[in-house]
PDB file of C-alpha atoms in Angstrom:
ATOM      1  CA  ASP G 141    -165.092  10.574  22.018  1.00  0.00           C
ATOM      2  CA  THR G 142    -163.794  10.583  18.452  1.00  0.00           C
ATOM      3  CA  VAL G 143    -163.318  14.166  17.294  1.00  0.00           C
ATOM      4  CA  LEU G 144    -163.975  14.913  13.631  1.00  0.00           C
ATOM      5  CA  THR G 145    -162.318  18.048  12.264  1.00  0.00           C
ATOM      6  CA  GLN G 146    -163.627  19.886   9.198  1.00  0.00           C
ATOM      7  CA  SER G 147    -162.639  23.190   7.618  1.00  0.00           C
ATOM      8  CA  PRO G 148    -165.292  25.756   8.594  1.00  0.00           C
ATOM      9  CA  ALA G 149    -165.969  27.236   5.168  1.00  0.00           C
ATOM     10  CA  LEU G 150    -165.198  27.049   1.463  1.00  0.00           C
ATOM     11  CA  ALA G 151    -166.136  29.236  -1.502  1.00  0.00           C
ATOM     12  CA  VAL G 152    -166.176  27.925  -5.068  1.00  0.00           C
ATOM     13  CA  SER G 153    -167.602  28.926  -8.425  1.00  0.00           C
ATOM     14  CA  PRO G 154    -170.326  26.911 -10.164  1.00  0.00           C
ATOM     15  CA  GLY G 155    -168.876  24.274 -12.460  1.00  0.00           C
ATOM     16  CA  GLU G 156    -165.740  23.799 -10.378  1.00  0.00           C
ATOM     17  CA  ARG G 157    -164.725  20.761  -8.380  1.00  0.00           C
ATOM     18  CA  VAL G 158    -164.628  21.007  -4.574  1.00  0.00           C
ATOM     19  CA  SER G 159    -163.232  18.637  -1.982  1.00  0.00           C
ATOM     20  CA  ILE G 160    -164.399  18.807   1.636  1.00  0.00           C
ATOM     21  CA  SER G 161    -162.177  17.069   4.158  1.00  0.00           C
ATOM     22  CA  CYS G 162    -162.876  15.369   7.468  1.00  0.00           C
ATOM     23  CA  ARG G 163    -160.110  14.145   9.761  1.00  0.00           C
ATOM     24  CA  ALA G 164    -160.802  11.795  12.672  1.00  0.00           C
ATOM     25  CA  SER G 165    -158.840  11.843  15.933  1.00  0.00           C
ATOM     26  CA  GLU G 166    -158.683   8.042  15.807  1.00  0.00           C
ATOM     27  CA  GLY G 167    -159.321   5.395  13.177  1.00  0.00           C
ATOM     28  CA  VAL G 168    -162.910   4.815  12.085  1.00  0.00           C
ATOM     29  CA  ASN G 169    -162.302   2.090   9.470  1.00  0.00           C
ATOM     30  CA  SER G 170    -164.659   2.999   6.598  1.00  0.00           C
ATOM     31  CA  TYR G 171    -167.519   4.014   8.875  1.00  0.00           C
ATOM     32  CA  MET G 172    -167.644   7.642   7.806  1.00  0.00           C
ATOM     33  CA  HIS G 173    -170.819   9.187   6.455  1.00  0.00           C
ATOM     34  CA  TRP G 174    -171.685  12.556   4.918  1.00  0.00           C
ATOM     35  CA  TYR G 175    -174.762  14.746   5.202  1.00  0.00           C
ATOM     36  CA  GLN G 176    -175.937  17.941   3.507  1.00  0.00           C
ATOM     37  CA  GLN G 177    -177.918  20.496   5.482  1.00  0.00           C
ATOM     38  CA  LYS G 178    -179.484  23.502   3.786  1.00  0.00           C
ATOM     39  CA  PRO G 179    -180.572  26.506   5.902  1.00  0.00           C
ATOM     40  CA  GLY G 180    -183.726  25.775   7.879  1.00  0.00           C
ATOM     41  CA  GLN G 181    -183.821  22.134   6.805  1.00  0.00           C
ATOM     42  CA  GLN G 182    -182.934  18.782   8.298  1.00  0.00           C
ATOM     43  CA  PRO G 183    -179.751  16.956   7.333  1.00  0.00           C
ATOM     44  CA  LYS G 184    -179.895  14.710   4.280  1.00  0.00           C
ATOM     45  CA  LEU G 185    -177.725  11.626   3.843  1.00  0.00           C
ATOM     46  CA  LEU G 186    -175.352  11.885   0.871  1.00  0.00           C
ATOM     47  CA  ILE G 187    -172.662   9.218   1.327  1.00  0.00           C
ATOM     48  CA  TYR G 188    -172.509   6.243   3.665  1.00  0.00           C
ATOM     49  CA  LYS G 189    -169.539   4.081   4.636  1.00  0.00           C
ATOM     50  CA  ALA G 190    -167.029   6.408   3.047  1.00  0.00           C
ATOM     51  CA  SER G 191    -167.873   5.948  -0.614  1.00  0.00           C
ATOM     52  CA  ASN G 192    -171.426   4.686  -1.112  1.00  0.00           C
ATOM     53  CA  LEU G 193    -173.893   7.071  -2.724  1.00  0.00           C
ATOM     54  CA  ALA G 194    -177.226   7.293  -0.922  1.00  0.00           C
ATOM     55  CA  SER G 195    -180.404   6.700  -2.874  1.00  0.00           C
ATOM     56  CA  GLY G 196    -181.466   9.628  -5.051  1.00  0.00           C
ATOM     57  CA  VAL G 197    -178.225  11.578  -4.591  1.00  0.00           C
ATOM     58  CA  PRO G 198    -176.698  12.893  -7.838  1.00  0.00           C
ATOM     59  CA  ALA G 199    -173.530  11.216  -9.084  1.00  0.00           C
ATOM     60  CA  ARG G 200    -171.789  14.612  -8.830  1.00  0.00           C
ATOM     61  CA  PHE G 201    -171.244  13.676  -5.186  1.00  0.00           C
ATOM     62  CA  SER G 202    -168.608  11.116  -4.248  1.00  0.00           C
ATOM     63  CA  GLY G 203    -166.722  10.069  -1.151  1.00  0.00           C
ATOM     64  CA  SER G 204    -163.332   8.536  -0.441  1.00  0.00           C
ATOM     65  CA  GLY G 205    -160.967   7.684   2.369  1.00  0.00           C
ATOM     66  CA  SER G 206    -160.413   5.219   5.170  1.00  0.00           C
ATOM     67  CA  GLY G 207    -158.866   5.203   8.621  1.00  0.00           C
ATOM     68  CA  THR G 208    -158.641   8.830   9.717  1.00  0.00           C
ATOM     69  CA  ASP G 209    -158.818  10.921   6.527  1.00  0.00           C
ATOM     70  CA  PHE G 210    -161.918  11.264   4.401  1.00  0.00           C
ATOM     71  CA  THR G 211    -163.068  13.472   1.539  1.00  0.00           C
ATOM     72  CA  LEU G 212    -166.413  14.458   0.074  1.00  0.00           C
ATOM     73  CA  THR G 213    -166.078  15.652  -3.524  1.00  0.00           C
ATOM     74  CA  ILE G 214    -168.633  17.554  -5.568  1.00  0.00           C
ATOM     75  CA  ASP G 215    -167.884  17.742  -9.290  1.00  0.00           C
ATOM     76  CA  PRO G 216    -169.188  19.870 -10.827  1.00  0.00           C
ATOM     77  CA  VAL G 217    -170.593  22.166  -8.153  1.00  0.00           C
ATOM     78  CA  GLU G 218    -174.034  23.628  -8.834  1.00  0.00           C
ATOM     79  CA  ALA G 219    -175.763  26.646  -7.269  1.00  0.00           C
ATOM     80  CA  ASP G 220    -178.137  24.338  -5.388  1.00  0.00           C
ATOM     81  CA  ASP G 221    -175.179  22.815  -3.497  1.00  0.00           C
ATOM     82  CA  THR G 222    -174.966  25.843  -1.197  1.00  0.00           C
ATOM     83  CA  ALA G 223    -175.240  24.176   2.213  1.00  0.00           C
ATOM     84  CA  THR G 224    -173.327  22.974   5.250  1.00  0.00           C
ATOM     85  CA  TYR G 225    -171.778  19.518   4.957  1.00  0.00           C
ATOM     86  CA  PHE G 226    -171.259  17.326   8.014  1.00  0.00           C
ATOM     87  CA  CYS G 227    -169.261  14.133   8.393  1.00  0.00           C
ATOM     88  CA  GLN G 228    -170.236  11.514  10.989  1.00  0.00           C
ATOM     89  CA  GLN G 229    -168.383   8.447  12.230  1.00  0.00           C
ATOM     90  CA  SER G 230    -170.029   5.319  13.576  1.00  0.00           C
ATOM     91  CA  TRP G 231    -167.029   3.039  14.206  1.00  0.00           C
ATOM     92  CA  ASN G 232    -166.331   4.269  17.739  1.00  0.00           C
ATOM     93  CA  ASP G 233    -168.853   4.795  20.517  1.00  0.00           C
ATOM     94  CA  PRO G 234    -170.553   7.261  20.724  1.00  0.00           C
ATOM     95  CA  PRO G 235    -171.260   8.264  17.134  1.00  0.00           C
ATOM     96  CA  THR G 236    -169.939  11.775  16.541  1.00  0.00           C
ATOM     97  CA  PHE G 237    -170.277  14.504  13.931  1.00  0.00           C
ATOM     98  CA  GLY G 238    -167.840  17.019  12.539  1.00  0.00           C
ATOM     99  CA  GLY G 239    -168.431  20.721  13.067  1.00  0.00           C
ATOM    100  CA  GLY G 240    -169.564  21.160   9.465  1.00  0.00           C
ATOM    101  CA  THR G 241    -168.148  22.875   6.379  1.00  0.00           C
ATOM    102  CA  LYS G 242    -170.215  25.714   4.979  1.00  0.00           C
ATOM    103  CA  LEU G 243    -170.014  25.732   1.196  1.00  0.00           C
ATOM    104  CA  GLU G 244    -170.683  29.051  -0.493  1.00  0.00           C
ATOM    105  CA  LEU G 245    -170.824  29.741  -4.188  1.00  0.00           C
ATOM    106  CA  LYS G 246    -169.046  32.707  -5.664  1.00  0.00           C
TER     107      LYS G 246
ATOM    108  CA  GLU C 166    -192.262   7.766   1.093  1.00  0.00           C
ATOM    109  CA  VAL C 167    -190.525   7.762   4.469  1.00  0.00           C
ATOM    110  CA  GLN C 168    -191.814  10.535   6.718  1.00  0.00           C
ATOM    111  CA  LEU C 169    -190.765  11.489  10.235  1.00  0.00           C
ATOM    112  CA  VAL C 170    -192.561  14.356  11.959  1.00  0.00           C
ATOM    113  CA  GLU C 171    -191.522  15.610  15.379  1.00  0.00           C
ATOM    114  CA  SER C 172    -193.724  17.496  17.831  1.00  0.00           C
ATOM    115  CA  GLY C 173    -193.777  18.626  21.428  1.00  0.00           C
ATOM    116  CA  GLY C 174    -191.058  21.265  21.468  1.00  0.00           C
ATOM    117  CA  GLY C 175    -191.363  24.765  22.903  1.00  0.00           C
ATOM    118  CA  LEU C 176    -190.219  26.954  25.775  1.00  0.00           C
ATOM    119  CA  VAL C 177    -189.595  25.293  29.135  1.00  0.00           C
ATOM    120  CA  GLN C 178    -188.022  26.483  32.381  1.00  0.00           C
ATOM    121  CA  PRO C 179    -184.768  25.001  33.668  1.00  0.00           C
ATOM    122  CA  GLY C 180    -185.365  21.943  35.831  1.00  0.00           C
ATOM    123  CA  ARG C 181    -188.708  21.169  34.222  1.00  0.00           C
ATOM    124  CA  SER C 182    -189.675  18.326  31.855  1.00  0.00           C
ATOM    125  CA  MET C 183    -190.750  18.010  28.253  1.00  0.00           C
ATOM    126  CA  LYS C 184    -191.731  15.061  26.070  1.00  0.00           C
ATOM    127  CA  LEU C 185    -191.052  14.971  22.348  1.00  0.00           C
ATOM    128  CA  SER C 186    -192.837  12.713  19.887  1.00  0.00           C
ATOM    129  CA  CYS C 187    -191.957  11.581  16.378  1.00  0.00           C
ATOM    130  CA  ALA C 188    -194.655  10.109  14.133  1.00  0.00           C
ATOM    131  CA  ALA C 189    -193.265   7.758  11.493  1.00  0.00           C
ATOM    132  CA  SER C 190    -194.864   6.614   8.245  1.00  0.00           C
ATOM    133  CA  GLY C 191    -193.918   5.168   4.890  1.00  0.00           C
ATOM    134  CA  PHE C 192    -191.890   2.254   6.249  1.00  0.00           C
ATOM    135  CA  THR C 193    -192.214  -0.674   8.643  1.00  0.00           C
ATOM    136  CA  PHE C 194    -191.420   1.167  11.865  1.00  0.00           C
ATOM    137  CA  ASN C 195    -190.813  -1.916  14.009  1.00  0.00           C
ATOM    138  CA  ASN C 196    -188.043  -3.099  11.665  1.00  0.00           C
ATOM    139  CA  TYR C 197    -185.760  -0.165  12.425  1.00  0.00           C
ATOM    140  CA  ASP C 198    -183.726   1.238  15.280  1.00  0.00           C
ATOM    141  CA  MET C 199    -184.478   4.918  15.797  1.00  0.00           C
ATOM    142  CA  ALA C 200    -182.560   7.851  17.231  1.00  0.00           C
ATOM    143  CA  TRP C 201    -182.702  11.444  18.406  1.00  0.00           C
ATOM    144  CA  VAL C 202    -180.034  13.902  17.253  1.00  0.00           C
ATOM    145  CA  CYS C 203    -179.875  17.511  18.401  1.00  0.00           C
ATOM    146  CA  GLN C 204    -178.426  20.725  17.035  1.00  0.00           C
ATOM    147  CA  ALA C 205    -177.887  23.780  19.236  1.00  0.00           C
ATOM    148  CA  PRO C 206    -178.496  27.145  17.516  1.00  0.00           C
ATOM    149  CA  LYS C 207    -175.819  27.836  14.889  1.00  0.00           C
ATOM    150  CA  LYS C 208    -173.929  24.734  16.060  1.00  0.00           C
ATOM    151  CA  GLY C 209    -173.171  21.227  14.874  1.00  0.00           C
ATOM    152  CA  LEU C 210    -175.032  17.975  15.316  1.00  0.00           C
ATOM    153  CA  GLU C 211    -174.929  15.773  18.421  1.00  0.00           C
ATOM    154  CA  TRP C 212    -176.272  12.265  18.791  1.00  0.00           C
ATOM    155  CA  VAL C 213    -178.576  12.082  21.838  1.00  0.00           C
ATOM    156  CA  ALA C 214    -180.047   8.586  22.121  1.00  0.00           C
ATOM    157  CA  THR C 215    -180.910   5.427  20.188  1.00  0.00           C
ATOM    158  CA  ILE C 216    -183.475   2.694  20.754  1.00  0.00           C
ATOM    159  CA  SER C 217    -183.509  -0.740  19.168  1.00  0.00           C
ATOM    160  CA  TYR C 218    -186.299  -1.824  16.815  1.00  0.00           C
ATOM    161  CA  ASP C 219    -188.163  -3.655  19.591  1.00  0.00           C
ATOM    162  CA  GLY C 220    -187.392  -1.219  22.397  1.00  0.00           C
ATOM    163  CA  SER C 221    -185.310  -3.738  24.316  1.00  0.00           C
ATOM    164  CA  SER C 222    -182.062  -1.745  24.131  1.00  0.00           C
ATOM    165  CA  THR C 223    -181.394   1.949  24.627  1.00  0.00           C
ATOM    166  CA  TYR C 224    -178.233   4.024  24.372  1.00  0.00           C
ATOM    167  CA  TYR C 225    -177.548   7.595  25.518  1.00  0.00           C
ATOM    168  CA  ARG C 226    -174.822  10.199  25.302  1.00  0.00           C
ATOM    169  CA  ASP C 227    -173.218  10.778  28.681  1.00  0.00           C
ATOM    170  CA  SER C 228    -174.606  14.295  29.166  1.00  0.00           C
ATOM    171  CA  VAL C 229    -178.230  13.093  29.101  1.00  0.00           C
ATOM    172  CA  LYS C 230    -177.924   9.748  30.918  1.00  0.00           C
ATOM    173  CA  GLY C 231    -180.305   9.681  33.865  1.00  0.00           C
ATOM    174  CA  ARG C 232    -182.231  12.727  32.590  1.00  0.00           C
ATOM    175  CA  PHE C 233    -183.565  11.683  29.173  1.00  0.00           C
ATOM    176  CA  THR C 234    -185.508   8.532  28.291  1.00  0.00           C
ATOM    177  CA  ILE C 235    -186.032   7.283  24.755  1.00  0.00           C
ATOM    178  CA  SER C 236    -188.980   4.989  24.100  1.00  0.00           C
ATOM    179  CA  ARG C 237    -191.231   3.831  21.292  1.00  0.00           C
ATOM    180  CA  ASP C 238    -194.737   2.559  20.630  1.00  0.00           C
ATOM    181  CA  ASN C 239    -194.558   0.273  17.608  1.00  0.00           C
ATOM    182  CA  ALA C 240    -198.334  -0.081  17.450  1.00  0.00           C
ATOM    183  CA  LYS C 241    -198.531   3.680  16.899  1.00  0.00           C
ATOM    184  CA  SER C 242    -195.303   3.977  14.850  1.00  0.00           C
ATOM    185  CA  THR C 243    -194.183   6.687  17.248  1.00  0.00           C
ATOM    186  CA  LEU C 244    -190.861   7.490  18.877  1.00  0.00           C
ATOM    187  CA  TYR C 245    -190.576   9.496  22.098  1.00  0.00           C
ATOM    188  CA  LEU C 246    -187.988  11.419  24.075  1.00  0.00           C
ATOM    189  CA  GLN C 247    -188.824  12.218  27.704  1.00  0.00           C
ATOM    190  CA  MET C 248    -186.548  15.008  28.865  1.00  0.00           C
ATOM    191  CA  ASP C 249    -186.340  15.678  32.613  1.00  0.00           C
ATOM    192  CA  SER C 250    -184.256  18.114  34.666  1.00  0.00           C
ATOM    193  CA  LEU C 251    -183.740  20.260  31.611  1.00  0.00           C
ATOM    194  CA  ARG C 252    -180.757  22.627  31.473  1.00  0.00           C
ATOM    195  CA  SER C 253    -180.061  25.695  29.360  1.00  0.00           C
ATOM    196  CA  GLU C 254    -177.470  23.696  27.434  1.00  0.00           C
ATOM    197  CA  ASP C 255    -180.227  21.333  26.237  1.00  0.00           C
ATOM    198  CA  THR C 256    -181.589  24.171  24.092  1.00  0.00           C
ATOM    199  CA  ALA C 257    -181.534  22.839  20.530  1.00  0.00           C
ATOM    200  CA  THR C 258    -183.513  21.576  17.610  1.00  0.00           C
ATOM    201  CA  TYR C 259    -184.209  17.887  18.168  1.00  0.00           C
ATOM    202  CA  TYR C 260    -184.361  15.640  15.119  1.00  0.00           C
ATOM    203  CA  CYS C 261    -185.851  12.177  14.946  1.00  0.00           C
ATOM    204  CA  ALA C 262    -183.807   9.937  12.631  1.00  0.00           C
ATOM    205  CA  ARG C 263    -183.980   6.406  11.303  1.00  0.00           C
ATOM    206  CA  ARG C 264    -180.825   4.495  12.148  1.00  0.00           C
ATOM    207  CA  THR C 265    -179.286   1.874   9.897  1.00  0.00           C
ATOM    208  CA  GLY C 266    -177.332  -1.216  10.885  1.00  0.00           C
ATOM    209  CA  SER C 267    -174.078   0.652  10.269  1.00  0.00           C
ATOM    210  CA  TRP C 268    -175.127   3.426  12.665  1.00  0.00           C
ATOM    211  CA  TYR C 269    -175.691   6.164  10.122  1.00  0.00           C
ATOM    212  CA  PHE C 270    -178.990   8.001   9.794  1.00  0.00           C
ATOM    213  CA  ASP C 271    -180.740   7.631   6.466  1.00  0.00           C
ATOM    214  CA  PHE C 272    -183.892   9.691   7.057  1.00  0.00           C
ATOM    215  CA  TRP C 273    -184.480  12.680   9.309  1.00  0.00           C
ATOM    216  CA  GLY C 274    -187.547  14.608  10.404  1.00  0.00           C
ATOM    217  CA  PRO C 275    -187.729  18.410  10.091  1.00  0.00           C
ATOM    218  CA  GLY C 276    -187.032  18.802  13.802  1.00  0.00           C
ATOM    219  CA  THR C 277    -188.695  20.447  16.795  1.00  0.00           C
ATOM    220  CA  MET C 278    -187.109  23.308  18.721  1.00  0.00           C
ATOM    221  CA  VAL C 279    -186.662  23.100  22.487  1.00  0.00           C
ATOM    222  CA  THR C 280    -185.732  26.277  24.377  1.00  0.00           C
ATOM    223  CA  VAL C 281    -184.775  25.964  28.031  1.00  0.00           C
ATOM    224  CA  SER C 282    -184.945  29.369  29.659  1.00  0.00           C
ATOM    225  CA  SER C 283    -186.476  31.136  32.622  1.00  0.00           C
TER     226      SER C 283
END
């Protein structure tokens, strides 16, 4: 299976820019997607196919990358962005998720 | 508004069975492939199974093949997951999700918790 590696946690101050990385163990073309999960809630789609903003998601969120290295950027970060962010690839079978990056605000 | 609502979770003994349901509304259910994704306590997400829009094709992760069965009733706009021979490692919150053509999941239900324990 394709392993997706994310940093476990980040802490930033409101108003700053934050980049969350996801590295794949093998190429996934542009088929990387990002989700936000707040405590006690279901995941919510943020970015699909590396750089496409999902419907209703603020333009503060953006995605980039291709192949094996991908980044989710939030600029500027707001207090409501406290959550865990997961990447997911769908190029290789089976679809797999990263372990998640917990974003905390200082 | 797209809504997915899971039900059927709870406490079950190892080796026993449980059937989850997911009621869908707000979209044309029989136009979409659907999936189950699970999340063990304090852990990450794992894809479990997918079924095509018409039920003709199903896909499973290796660890549940032969034990879990995904199905759907398009007349009732409902997705199911029959879980047999349950193991402690199946303990998780199970989410119903709508799958897109590019194999990402654009809407998720709130989930139902399954605890496998004696």
